[in-house]
PDB file of C-alpha atoms in Angstrom:
ATOM      1  CA  GLU V   1     -24.686  -9.990  -0.739  1.00 71.00           C
ATOM      2  CA  ASP V   2     -24.274 -12.829  -1.987  1.00 77.00           C
ATOM      3  CA  LYS V   3     -21.161 -12.986  -3.718  1.00 86.00           C
ATOM      4  CA  VAL V   4     -19.068 -15.540  -5.866  1.00 91.00           C
ATOM      5  CA  VAL V   5     -15.378 -15.518  -6.068  1.00 93.00           C
ATOM      6  CA  GLN V   6     -12.839 -16.873  -9.220  1.00 95.00           C
ATOM      7  CA  SER V   7      -9.262 -17.431  -8.658  1.00 95.00           C
ATOM      8  CA  PRO V   8      -7.015 -16.725 -11.216  1.00 96.00           C
ATOM      9  CA  LEU V   9      -9.444 -14.750 -13.708  1.00 95.00           C
ATOM     10  CA  SER V  10      -6.393 -16.417 -16.317  1.00 96.00           C
ATOM     11  CA  LEU V  11      -4.633 -18.810 -16.990  1.00 96.00           C
ATOM     12  CA  VAL V  12      -2.132 -20.035 -19.827  1.00 97.00           C
ATOM     13  CA  VAL V  13      -0.294 -23.981 -19.129  1.00 97.00           C
ATOM     14  CA  HIS V  14       1.341 -26.007 -21.414  1.00 97.00           C
ATOM     15  CA  GLU V  15      -0.885 -29.213 -23.397  1.00 97.00           C
ATOM     16  CA  GLY V  16      -0.153 -32.180 -20.519  1.00 97.00           C
ATOM     17  CA  ASP V  17      -0.451 -30.085 -17.419  1.00 97.00           C
ATOM     18  CA  THR V  18      -2.641 -30.259 -14.339  1.00 97.00           C
ATOM     19  CA  VAL V  19      -4.418 -27.183 -13.482  1.00 97.00           C
ATOM     20  CA  THR V  20      -6.462 -25.820 -10.839  1.00 97.00           C
ATOM     21  CA  LEU V  21      -9.315 -23.199 -10.580  1.00 97.00           C
ATOM     22  CA  ASN V  22     -10.482 -21.795  -7.816  1.00 96.00           C
ATOM     23  CA  CYS V  23     -13.739 -20.620  -6.772  1.00 94.00           C
ATOM     24  CA  SER V  24     -15.376 -19.057  -3.104  1.00 91.00           C
ATOM     25  CA  TYR V  25     -18.632 -18.731  -2.259  1.00 86.00           C
ATOM     26  CA  GLU V  26     -19.196 -15.328  -0.020  1.00 82.00           C
ATOM     27  CA  VAL V  27     -21.952 -15.912   2.233  1.00 69.00           C
ATOM     28  CA  THR V  28     -22.847 -17.810   5.705  1.00 67.00           C
ATOM     29  CA  ASN V  29     -23.894 -20.970   3.416  1.00 74.00           C
ATOM     30  CA  PHE V  30     -25.077 -22.720  -0.329  1.00 75.00           C
ATOM     31  CA  ARG V  31     -27.153 -25.061  -1.521  1.00 78.00           C
ATOM     32  CA  SER V  32     -25.321 -26.337  -4.587  1.00 84.00           C
ATOM     33  CA  LEU V  33     -22.567 -25.241  -6.302  1.00 88.00           C
ATOM     34  CA  LEU V  34     -22.324 -25.595 -10.301  1.00 92.00           C
ATOM     35  CA  TRP V  35     -18.963 -25.517 -12.453  1.00 95.00           C
ATOM     36  CA  TYR V  36     -19.453 -25.446 -16.006  1.00 96.00           C
ATOM     37  CA  LYS V  37     -17.330 -24.689 -18.904  1.00 96.00           C
ATOM     38  CA  GLN V  38     -18.285 -22.010 -21.602  1.00 95.00           C
ATOM     39  CA  GLU V  39     -16.097 -21.455 -25.234  1.00 93.00           C
ATOM     40  CA  LYS V  40     -17.567 -19.630 -27.872  1.00 84.00           C
ATOM     41  CA  LYS V  41     -21.338 -19.609 -27.068  1.00 87.00           C
ATOM     42  CA  ALA V  42     -23.465 -21.165 -24.174  1.00 92.00           C
ATOM     43  CA  PRO V  43     -21.789 -22.445 -20.996  1.00 93.00           C
ATOM     44  CA  THR V  44     -21.495 -26.339 -20.508  1.00 93.00           C
ATOM     45  CA  PHE V  45     -22.792 -28.043 -17.618  1.00 93.00           C
ATOM     46  CA  LEU V  46     -19.676 -30.044 -16.063  1.00 95.00           C
ATOM     47  CA  PHE V  47     -20.538 -31.183 -12.346  1.00 92.00           C
ATOM     48  CA  MET V  48     -23.384 -29.813  -9.428  1.00 91.00           C
ATOM     49  CA  LEU V  49     -21.774 -30.606  -6.661  1.00 89.00           C
ATOM     50  CA  THR V  50     -23.572 -30.478  -2.728  1.00 84.00           C
ATOM     51  CA  SER V  51     -22.014 -32.267  -0.119  1.00 74.00           C
ATOM     52  CA  SER V  52     -18.663 -31.414   1.376  1.00 75.00           C
ATOM     53  CA  GLY V  53     -15.489 -33.705   1.275  1.00 76.00           C
ATOM     54  CA  ILE V  54     -17.373 -35.828  -2.292  1.00 81.00           C
ATOM     55  CA  GLU V  55     -15.100 -35.618  -5.071  1.00 87.00           C
ATOM     56  CA  LYS V  56     -17.177 -36.161  -8.447  1.00 91.00           C
ATOM     57  CA  LYS V  57     -15.206 -37.061 -11.988  1.00 93.00           C
ATOM     58  CA  SER V  58     -15.823 -36.605 -15.600  1.00 93.00           C
ATOM     59  CA  GLY V  59     -13.020 -38.290 -17.628  1.00 96.00           C
ATOM     60  CA  ARG V  60     -10.055 -35.838 -16.419  1.00 97.00           C
ATOM     61  CA  LEU V  61     -12.394 -33.368 -15.060  1.00 97.00           C
ATOM     62  CA  SER V  62     -12.555 -33.711 -11.420  1.00 96.00           C
ATOM     63  CA  SER V  63     -14.159 -31.033  -8.825  1.00 95.00           C
ATOM     64  CA  ILE V  64     -14.640 -31.378  -5.443  1.00 93.00           C
ATOM     65  CA  LEU V  65     -15.927 -29.080  -2.501  1.00 88.00           C
ATOM     66  CA  ASP V  66     -15.572 -27.531   1.789  1.00 84.00           C
ATOM     67  CA  LYS V  67     -19.154 -26.325   2.424  1.00 72.00           C
ATOM     68  CA  LYS V  68     -17.914 -25.254   5.766  1.00 76.00           C
ATOM     69  CA  GLU V  69     -15.352 -23.006   4.342  1.00 74.00           C
ATOM     70  CA  LEU V  70     -17.626 -22.471   0.916  1.00 81.00           C
ATOM     71  CA  PHE V  71     -14.776 -23.051  -1.647  1.00 88.00           C
ATOM     72  CA  SER V  72     -14.478 -25.454  -4.495  1.00 92.00           C
ATOM     73  CA  ILE V  73     -11.995 -26.582  -7.144  1.00 95.00           C
ATOM     74  CA  LEU V  74     -11.792 -28.214 -10.394  1.00 97.00           C
ATOM     75  CA  ASN V  75      -8.635 -29.743 -11.319  1.00 97.00           C
ATOM     76  CA  ILE V  76      -8.406 -30.646 -15.154  1.00 97.00           C
ATOM     77  CA  THR V  77      -4.846 -33.342 -15.636  1.00 97.00           C
ATOM     78  CA  ALA V  78      -3.156 -33.580 -19.014  1.00 97.00           C
ATOM     79  CA  THR V  79      -4.802 -31.124 -20.417  1.00 97.00           C
ATOM     80  CA  GLN V  80      -5.129 -30.766 -23.983  1.00 97.00           C
ATOM     81  CA  THR V  81      -6.002 -27.433 -26.641  1.00 96.00           C
ATOM     82  CA  GLY V  82      -9.559 -28.877 -26.555  1.00 96.00           C
ATOM     83  CA  ASP V  83      -9.402 -27.448 -22.482  1.00 97.00           C
ATOM     84  CA  SER V  84      -9.146 -23.776 -23.812  1.00 97.00           C
ATOM     85  CA  ALA V  85     -12.361 -22.221 -22.067  1.00 96.00           C
ATOM     86  CA  VAL V  86     -13.787 -19.987 -19.775  1.00 96.00           C
ATOM     87  CA  TYR V  87     -14.784 -22.090 -16.733  1.00 97.00           C
ATOM     88  CA  LEU V  88     -17.478 -20.721 -14.626  1.00 96.00           C
ATOM     89  CA  CYS V  89     -18.749 -21.485 -11.020  1.00 95.00           C
ATOM     90  CA  ALA V  90     -22.068 -20.521  -9.375  1.00 93.00           C
ATOM     91  CA  GLY V  91     -23.899 -21.509  -6.310  1.00 89.00           C
ATOM     92  CA  SER V  92     -27.119 -20.498  -4.905  1.00 86.00           C
ATOM     93  CA  PRO V  93     -27.851 -19.571  -1.738  1.00 83.00           C
ATOM     94  CA  PRO V  94     -30.312 -21.544   0.771  1.00 81.00           C
ATOM     95  CA  GLY V  95     -33.901 -22.507   0.146  1.00 82.00           C
ATOM     96  CA  THR V  96     -33.962 -20.850  -3.814  1.00 84.00           C
ATOM     97  CA  TYR V  97     -32.414 -21.514  -6.772  1.00 86.00           C
ATOM     98  CA  LYS V  98     -31.059 -18.212  -7.340  1.00 90.00           C
ATOM     99  CA  TYR V  99     -27.698 -19.248  -9.259  1.00 92.00           C
ATOM    100  CA  ILE V 100     -24.995 -16.520  -8.781  1.00 92.00           C
ATOM    101  CA  PHE V 101     -22.113 -17.083 -11.173  1.00 94.00           C
ATOM    102  CA  GLY V 102     -18.107 -15.777 -10.930  1.00 93.00           C
ATOM    103  CA  THR V 103     -16.508 -14.115 -13.537  1.00 93.00           C
ATOM    104  CA  GLY V 104     -15.213 -16.990 -14.318  1.00 95.00           C
ATOM    105  CA  THR V 105     -11.332 -18.418 -15.264  1.00 96.00           C
ATOM    106  CA  ARG V 106      -9.840 -18.137 -18.395  1.00 96.00           C
ATOM    107  CA  LEU V 107      -7.960 -21.010 -19.457  1.00 97.00           C
ATOM    108  CA  LYS V 108      -5.693 -21.025 -22.953  1.00 97.00           C
ATOM    109  CA  VAL V 109      -4.280 -24.630 -23.212  1.00 97.00           C
ATOM    110  CA  LEU V 110      -0.826 -24.475 -26.034  1.00 97.00           C
ATOM    111  CA  ALA V 111       0.167 -26.808 -28.062  1.00 95.00           C
TER     112      ALA V 111
ATOM    113  CA  ASN D   1     -35.419 -31.871 -28.348  1.00 62.00           C
ATOM    114  CA  ALA D   2     -35.003 -27.935 -28.363  1.00 74.00           C
ATOM    115  CA  GLY D   3     -34.767 -27.187 -25.393  1.00 93.00           C
ATOM    116  CA  VAL D   4     -34.037 -23.738 -24.333  1.00 96.00           C
ATOM    117  CA  THR D   5     -35.046 -21.418 -27.509  1.00 96.00           C
ATOM    118  CA  GLN D   6     -34.638 -17.719 -27.748  1.00 96.00           C
ATOM    119  CA  THR D   7     -35.769 -15.190 -29.770  1.00 95.00           C
ATOM    120  CA  PRO D   8     -34.282 -12.941 -31.833  1.00 96.00           C
ATOM    121  CA  LYS D   9     -30.485 -14.243 -32.208  1.00 96.00           C
ATOM    122  CA  PHE D  10     -29.594 -10.548 -33.453  1.00 96.00           C
ATOM    123  CA  GLN D  11     -30.594  -7.464 -32.570  1.00 96.00           C
ATOM    124  CA  VAL D  12     -29.475  -3.532 -32.959  1.00 97.00           C
ATOM    125  CA  LEU D  13     -31.330  -0.846 -30.657  1.00 96.00           C
ATOM    126  CA  LYS D  14     -31.766   2.714 -30.879  1.00 97.00           C
ATOM    127  CA  THR D  15     -31.880   4.610 -27.476  1.00 97.00           C
ATOM    128  CA  GLY D  16     -34.600   4.961 -26.363  1.00 96.00           C
ATOM    129  CA  GLN D  17     -36.509   2.209 -27.982  1.00 97.00           C
ATOM    130  CA  SER D  18     -37.829  -1.191 -26.443  1.00 96.00           C
ATOM    131  CA  MET D  19     -38.060  -4.918 -27.480  1.00 96.00           C
ATOM    132  CA  THR D  20     -38.552  -7.888 -25.571  1.00 97.00           C
ATOM    133  CA  LEU D  21     -36.164 -11.254 -25.747  1.00 97.00           C
ATOM    134  CA  GLN D  22     -38.550 -14.515 -26.058  1.00 97.00           C
ATOM    135  CA  CYS D  23     -37.543 -17.648 -24.470  1.00 97.00           C
ATOM    136  CA  ALA D  24     -38.866 -21.129 -23.899  1.00 97.00           C
ATOM    137  CA  GLN D  25     -38.329 -24.638 -22.789  1.00 97.00           C
ATOM    138  CA  ASP D  26     -39.942 -27.678 -23.729  1.00 95.00           C
ATOM    139  CA  MET D  27     -38.345 -29.294 -20.446  1.00 95.00           C
ATOM    140  CA  ASN D  28     -41.670 -28.694 -18.381  1.00 94.00           C
ATOM    141  CA  HIS D  29     -38.733 -27.527 -15.538  1.00 96.00           C
ATOM    142  CA  ASN D  30     -40.000 -24.578 -12.985  1.00 95.00           C
ATOM    143  CA  SER D  31     -37.211 -22.307 -12.335  1.00 96.00           C
ATOM    144  CA  MET D  32     -35.917 -20.072 -15.734  1.00 97.00           C
ATOM    145  CA  TYR D  33     -33.066 -17.284 -15.417  1.00 98.00           C
ATOM    146  CA  TRP D  34     -32.666 -14.446 -17.333  1.00 98.00           C
ATOM    147  CA  TYR D  35     -28.441 -13.171 -17.701  1.00 98.00           C
ATOM    148  CA  ARG D  36     -26.645 -11.112 -19.361  1.00 97.00           C
ATOM    149  CA  GLN D  37     -22.379 -11.560 -20.414  1.00 96.00           C
ATOM    150  CA  ASP D  38     -20.145  -8.521 -21.299  1.00 93.00           C
ATOM    151  CA  PRO D  39     -17.131  -8.878 -22.935  1.00 85.00           C
ATOM    152  CA  GLY D  40     -14.591 -10.567 -20.176  1.00 79.00           C
ATOM    153  CA  MET D  41     -16.963 -10.911 -17.482  1.00 82.00           C
ATOM    154  CA  GLY D  42     -18.772 -14.030 -16.025  1.00 88.00           C
ATOM    155  CA  LEU D  43     -22.844 -14.292 -16.618  1.00 94.00           C
ATOM    156  CA  ARG D  44     -24.843 -12.129 -14.184  1.00 96.00           C
ATOM    157  CA  LEU D  45     -28.049 -12.559 -13.299  1.00 96.00           C
ATOM    158  CA  ILE D  46     -30.940 -10.166 -14.245  1.00 97.00           C
ATOM    159  CA  TYR D  47     -34.444 -11.888 -13.041  1.00 97.00           C
ATOM    160  CA  TYR D  48     -34.972 -15.248 -12.487  1.00 97.00           C
ATOM    161  CA  SER D  49     -38.853 -16.861 -12.424  1.00 96.00           C
ATOM    162  CA  ALA D  50     -38.438 -19.977  -9.747  1.00 93.00           C
ATOM    163  CA  SER D  51     -42.194 -21.107 -10.872  1.00 92.00           C
ATOM    164  CA  GLU D  52     -44.761 -20.323 -13.071  1.00 92.00           C
ATOM    165  CA  GLY D  53     -46.779 -16.959 -11.239  1.00 89.00           C
ATOM    166  CA  THR D  54     -43.305 -16.146  -9.297  1.00 93.00           C
ATOM    167  CA  THR D  55     -40.340 -13.599 -10.711  1.00 96.00           C
ATOM    168  CA  ASP D  56     -37.360 -11.980  -8.898  1.00 95.00           C
ATOM    169  CA  LYS D  57     -34.943  -9.609  -9.224  1.00 95.00           C
ATOM    170  CA  GLY D  58     -31.057 -10.892  -9.688  1.00 94.00           C
ATOM    171  CA  GLU D  59     -27.669  -8.869  -9.924  1.00 92.00           C
ATOM    172  CA  VAL D  60     -28.526  -6.051 -12.260  1.00 95.00           C
ATOM    173  CA  PRO D  61     -32.345  -5.768 -12.832  1.00 96.00           C
ATOM    174  CA  ASN D  62     -32.202  -2.347 -13.200  1.00 96.00           C
ATOM    175  CA  GLY D  63     -33.786  -1.229 -17.256  1.00 96.00           C
ATOM    176  CA  TYR D  64     -35.414  -4.680 -16.920  1.00 97.00           C
ATOM    177  CA  ASN D  65     -39.264  -6.431 -16.646  1.00 97.00           C
ATOM    178  CA  VAL D  66     -39.902 -10.349 -16.754  1.00 97.00           C
ATOM    179  CA  SER D  67     -42.939 -12.203 -17.907  1.00 96.00           C
ATOM    180  CA  ARG D  68     -43.423 -15.631 -16.578  1.00 96.00           C
ATOM    181  CA  LEU D  69     -46.624 -15.748 -19.448  1.00 87.00           C
ATOM    182  CA  ASN D  70     -46.849 -19.904 -18.638  1.00 94.00           C
ATOM    183  CA  LYS D  71     -44.921 -22.900 -17.238  1.00 95.00           C
ATOM    184  CA  ARG D  72     -42.990 -22.736 -20.981  1.00 96.00           C
ATOM    185  CA  GLU D  73     -42.432 -19.219 -21.557  1.00 97.00           C
ATOM    186  CA  PHE D  74     -40.606 -16.810 -19.484  1.00 97.00           C
ATOM    187  CA  SER D  75     -40.012 -12.887 -21.698  1.00 97.00           C
ATOM    188  CA  LEU D  76     -37.433  -9.995 -20.909  1.00 98.00           C
ATOM    189  CA  ARG D  77     -38.419  -7.065 -21.753  1.00 97.00           C
ATOM    190  CA  LEU D  78     -36.251  -3.284 -22.083  1.00 96.00           C
ATOM    191  CA  GLU D  79     -38.861  -0.684 -21.918  1.00 92.00           C
ATOM    192  CA  SER D  80     -36.210   2.039 -22.648  1.00 95.00           C
ATOM    193  CA  ALA D  81     -33.161   0.747 -24.254  1.00 95.00           C
ATOM    194  CA  ALA D  82     -29.700   2.071 -23.215  1.00 96.00           C
ATOM    195  CA  PRO D  83     -25.762   2.164 -24.800  1.00 96.00           C
ATOM    196  CA  SER D  84     -24.860   0.252 -21.622  1.00 96.00           C
ATOM    197  CA  GLN D  85     -27.783  -2.948 -22.016  1.00 97.00           C
ATOM    198  CA  THR D  86     -25.537  -3.396 -24.988  1.00 97.00           C
ATOM    199  CA  SER D  87     -24.678  -7.411 -24.040  1.00 97.00           C
ATOM    200  CA  VAL D  88     -25.786 -11.024 -25.116  1.00 96.00           C
ATOM    201  CA  TYR D  89     -28.838 -12.032 -23.299  1.00 98.00           C
ATOM    202  CA  PHE D  90     -28.978 -15.405 -21.971  1.00 98.00           C
ATOM    203  CA  CYS D  91     -31.834 -17.642 -20.755  1.00 98.00           C
ATOM    204  CA  ALA D  92     -31.995 -20.442 -19.193  1.00 97.00           C
ATOM    205  CA  SER D  93     -33.905 -23.658 -17.108  1.00 97.00           C
ATOM    206  CA  LEU D  94     -33.352 -25.397 -14.250  1.00 95.00           C
ATOM    207  CA  ARG D  95     -33.370 -29.228 -14.348  1.00 93.00           C
ATOM    208  CA  THR D  96     -33.952 -28.965  -9.887  1.00 87.00           C
ATOM    209  CA  ASN D  97     -32.455 -32.505  -9.788  1.00 84.00           C
ATOM    210  CA  THR D  98     -29.431 -32.788 -11.194  1.00 84.00           C
ATOM    211  CA  GLY D  99     -28.990 -28.304 -10.262  1.00 84.00           C
ATOM    212  CA  GLU D 100     -27.818 -28.546 -14.213  1.00 90.00           C
ATOM    213  CA  LEU D 101     -29.112 -25.100 -16.335  1.00 94.00           C
ATOM    214  CA  PHE D 102     -29.498 -25.306 -19.615  1.00 95.00           C
ATOM    215  CA  PHE D 103     -28.963 -22.335 -21.853  1.00 96.00           C
ATOM    216  CA  GLY D 104     -30.587 -21.364 -25.219  1.00 96.00           C
ATOM    217  CA  GLU D 105     -27.720 -20.301 -27.905  1.00 94.00           C
ATOM    218  CA  GLY D 106     -27.597 -16.454 -26.293  1.00 95.00           C
ATOM    219  CA  SER D 107     -29.304 -13.241 -28.443  1.00 97.00           C
ATOM    220  CA  ARG D 108     -26.683 -10.560 -28.904  1.00 96.00           C
ATOM    221  CA  LEU D 109     -28.190  -6.645 -28.673  1.00 97.00           C
ATOM    222  CA  THR D 110     -26.358  -3.883 -29.531  1.00 97.00           C
ATOM    223  CA  VAL D 111     -27.970  -0.549 -28.611  1.00 96.00           C
ATOM    224  CA  LEU D 112     -26.811   2.834 -30.332  1.00 95.00           C
TER     225      LEU D 112
END
């Protein structure tokens, strides 16, 4: 059964800290891996990763994929209180668009 | 742009009642999804439709049925609601070339 595992489950940091969130995919392979940020309502899209070793960046956020190890990390530098949210990752098995989400990492950034 | 529209936004049911959650997207996406989210949990896939005319089970399909009415619409039906189905339900559609899932605002369902 496909499974997406995220760690840590929760994290509390202070503004200005750098955080690394982890996502692993427990299947032999997958088509793509997605990262989302969820505040009060629906998740909002951050990144899609399909190729190993290629970093994607958006401002202070970046993500990279190790497809061989079925692992991805999401880095947030110089954190701000507005980064407080649940960060979700999702993967899909090869040949499908069946996206399975992990339980998320709850990040709280203190001023 | 309406994006993904879900109705209703809130619903209270009694155990054993039935209801249908409606979802429509105006982005011409092929794939559509229904997820549920319980407090402190991630999103769990109930059913998805990779394209018009097809539907497949997700992680937690028991107690639900779906219909892909046409390319735009994907409905989720609870035939006999149970308290365990109290949750927030999200519909989503997929922009295939970017992998971005577009979510509706969510429907909060309470089963008493």
